[in-house]
């Protein structure tokens, strides 16, 4: 099974809105689900958190943010 998560905020962005898609993308591959994340490449982030790590088994796709 494949899953696409569309997230406006994803690391390196920080804040509360990042936590849910990040944890979902971390745990889905552990269940055998191929996980892809679509996130903007240059959003207007208010906060950046360099301590957040990207999920190792998830595939992150970056798209231009209009």
mmCIF file of C-alpha atoms in Angstrom:
data_model
loop_
_atom_site.group_PDB
_atom_site.id
_atom_site.type_symbol
_atom_site.label_atom_id
_atom_site.label_comp_id
_atom_site.label_asym_id
_atom_site.label_seq_id
_atom_site.Cartn_x
_atom_site.Cartn_y
_atom_site.Cartn_z
ATOM 1 C CA UNK A 1 0.000 0.000 0.000
ATOM 2 C CA UNK A 2 1.177 3.534 -0.735
ATOM 3 C CA UNK A 3 0.197 6.689 1.127
ATOM 4 C CA UNK A 4 0.732 10.328 0.160
ATOM 5 C CA UNK A 5 0.740 12.851 3.002
ATOM 6 C CA UNK A 6 0.282 16.450 1.860
ATOM 7 C CA UNK A 7 1.665 18.782 4.525
ATOM 8 C CA UNK A 8 2.137 22.533 4.493
ATOM 9 C CA UNK A 9 4.521 22.289 7.449
ATOM 10 C CA UNK A 10 7.167 19.575 7.536
ATOM 11 C CA UNK A 11 10.735 19.665 8.879
ATOM 12 C CA UNK A 12 12.883 21.742 8.857
ATOM 13 C CA UNK A 13 9.851 23.861 9.798
ATOM 14 C CA UNK A 14 9.092 23.855 13.490
ATOM 15 C CA UNK A 15 6.072 24.372 15.671
ATOM 16 C CA UNK A 16 2.996 22.429 16.647
ATOM 17 C CA UNK A 17 1.703 21.916 13.077
ATOM 18 C CA UNK A 18 4.737 19.827 12.148
ATOM 19 C CA UNK A 19 4.322 17.144 14.793
ATOM 20 C CA UNK A 20 1.309 15.234 13.458
ATOM 21 C CA UNK A 21 2.502 14.694 9.843
ATOM 22 C CA UNK A 22 6.023 13.942 11.100
ATOM 23 C CA UNK A 23 4.898 11.236 13.529
ATOM 24 C CA UNK A 24 2.508 9.767 10.956
ATOM 25 C CA UNK A 25 5.303 9.596 8.381
ATOM 26 C CA UNK A 26 7.572 7.992 10.964
ATOM 27 C CA UNK A 27 5.209 5.219 12.047
ATOM 28 C CA UNK A 28 3.522 4.250 8.754
ATOM 29 C CA UNK A 29 6.650 2.671 7.204
ATOM 30 C CA UNK A 30 7.005 0.545 10.353
ATOM 31 C CA UNK A 31 3.614 -0.970 9.429
ATOM 32 C CA UNK A 32 4.772 -1.806 5.902
ATOM 33 C CA UNK A 33 3.186 1.201 4.200
ATOM 34 C CA UNK A 34 5.223 2.990 1.507
ATOM 35 C CA UNK A 35 5.005 6.608 2.621
ATOM 36 C CA UNK A 36 5.503 9.705 0.465
ATOM 37 C CA UNK A 37 5.268 13.257 1.791
ATOM 38 C CA UNK A 38 4.513 16.270 -0.412
ATOM 39 C CA UNK A 39 5.719 19.475 1.239
ATOM 40 C CA UNK A 40 6.685 22.941 -0.003
ATOM 41 C CA UNK A 41 10.348 23.596 -0.682
ATOM 42 C CA UNK A 42 10.372 27.210 0.490
ATOM 43 C CA UNK A 43 7.364 27.984 2.666
ATOM 44 C CA UNK A 44 7.188 31.120 4.751
ATOM 45 C CA UNK A 45 8.073 29.393 8.001
ATOM 46 C CA UNK A 46 7.721 31.313 11.207
ATOM 47 C CA UNK A 47 9.911 28.850 13.105
ATOM 48 C CA UNK A 48 12.638 26.444 12.102
ATOM 49 C CA UNK A 49 13.639 23.476 14.232
ATOM 50 C CA UNK A 50 16.893 21.881 13.129
ATOM 51 C CA UNK A 51 16.579 19.174 15.811
ATOM 52 C CA UNK A 52 13.676 17.455 14.017
ATOM 53 C CA UNK A 53 14.848 14.526 11.931
ATOM 54 C CA UNK A 54 13.222 13.374 8.709
ATOM 55 C CA UNK A 55 11.780 9.853 8.765
ATOM 56 C CA UNK A 56 14.460 7.523 7.331
ATOM 57 C CA UNK A 57 12.078 5.240 5.399
ATOM 58 C CA UNK A 58 9.679 7.905 4.107
ATOM 59 C CA UNK A 59 10.219 9.656 0.784
ATOM 60 C CA UNK A 60 9.908 13.455 0.890
ATOM 61 C CA UNK A 61 8.948 15.305 -2.297
ATOM 62 C CA UNK A 62 9.348 19.074 -2.329
ATOM 63 C CA UNK A 63 7.279 21.317 -4.606
ATOM 64 C CA UNK A 64 7.407 25.033 -5.286
ATOM 65 C CA UNK A 65 5.201 27.003 -2.934
ATOM 66 C CA UNK A 66 3.041 29.576 -4.697
#
